[in-house]
Tab-separated table of C-alpha atoms in Angstrom:
chain	number	residue	atom	x	y	z
A	1	MET	CA	-8.584	19.430	-2.346
A	2	SER	CA	-6.375	17.534	-2.514
A	3	VAL	CA	-6.911	13.951	-4.410
A	4	ALA	CA	-5.804	10.811	-2.874
A	5	LYS	CA	-4.866	7.043	-4.733
A	6	VAL	CA	-5.362	3.582	-2.812
A	7	ALA	CA	-3.244	0.761	-4.004
A	8	GLU	CA	-3.512	-2.361	-2.192
A	9	ILE	CA	-0.045	-4.247	-1.395
A	10	SER	CA	1.037	-7.686	0.029
A	11	ALA	CA	3.624	-8.214	2.475
A	12	ALA	CA	4.959	-10.920	4.193
A	13	SER	CA	7.910	-11.543	7.601
A	14	PRO	CA	8.878	-15.176	9.017
A	15	SER	CA	8.262	-13.008	12.595
A	16	SER	CA	5.163	-11.213	12.701
A	17	PHE	CA	1.671	-8.860	11.994
A	18	GLU	CA	3.603	-5.947	12.861
A	19	ASP	CA	6.916	-6.925	11.362
A	20	ALA	CA	4.347	-7.783	8.370
A	21	ILE	CA	2.407	-4.260	8.622
A	22	ASN	CA	5.870	-1.958	8.932
A	23	LYS	CA	7.995	-4.466	5.661
A	24	GLY	CA	4.838	-3.479	2.978
A	25	LEU	CA	5.031	-0.146	4.343
A	26	ASP	CA	8.734	0.746	3.662
A	27	ARG	CA	9.349	-0.543	0.886
A	28	ALA	CA	5.609	0.944	-0.550
A	29	ASN	CA	7.667	3.872	0.478
A	30	ASN	CA	10.555	3.713	-1.771
A	31	THR	CA	8.104	4.225	-4.796
A	32	LEU	CA	5.438	6.357	-3.243
A	33	SER	CA	4.935	9.634	-2.249
A	34	ASP	CA	3.026	11.122	1.179
A	35	ILE	CA	1.280	7.822	2.448
A	36	GLU	CA	-1.718	8.837	3.993
A	37	GLY	CA	-3.255	5.933	5.906
A	38	ALA	CA	-3.408	1.682	5.733
A	39	TRP	CA	-6.413	-0.481	5.547
A	40	VAL	CA	-5.367	-4.468	7.077
A	41	LYS	CA	-7.329	-5.746	4.804
A	42	GLU	CA	-7.171	-9.649	5.196
A	43	MET	CA	-4.120	-11.029	7.828
A	44	LYS	CA	-3.375	-15.207	7.049
A	45	VAL	CA	-0.238	-17.531	8.165
A	46	VAL	CA	1.375	-19.908	6.325
A	47	VAL	CA	1.852	-22.921	8.350
A	48	LYS	CA	3.890	-25.769	7.845
A	49	GLY	CA	4.781	-28.913	10.849
A	50	GLY	CA	1.936	-27.807	12.866
A	51	ARG	CA	3.592	-24.174	13.149
A	52	VAL	CA	3.870	-20.543	11.776
A	53	ARG	CA	6.859	-19.988	9.798
A	54	GLU	CA	5.306	-16.690	7.543
A	55	TYR	CA	2.608	-14.139	8.698
A	56	ARG	CA	1.079	-12.181	5.670
A	57	VAL	CA	-1.475	-8.892	5.266
A	58	SER	CA	-3.154	-7.623	2.289
A	59	MET	CA	-3.444	-3.567	2.859
A	60	LYS	CA	-4.562	-0.639	0.934
A	61	LEU	CA	-2.460	2.534	1.467
A	62	SER	CA	-3.814	6.185	0.691
A	63	PHE	CA	-1.530	8.681	-0.610
A	64	VAL	CA	-1.834	12.225	-2.185
A	65	VAL	CA	-1.551	13.076	-5.874
A	66	HIS	CA	-0.372	15.544	-6.666
């Protein structure tokens, strides 16, 4: 039987939501091992001057505890 734990993280990108997700996963992989899944909980943008300047995501990551 394996046990999983969930961590909540936030990430941002100036180019896209997909890039923000990948940046968050890349950073999480530096400290967490065996990430099995990600649930994108929230997506939002920062608007300045009527234009999107940053894409932000909040995610929950599940990973196996050894």
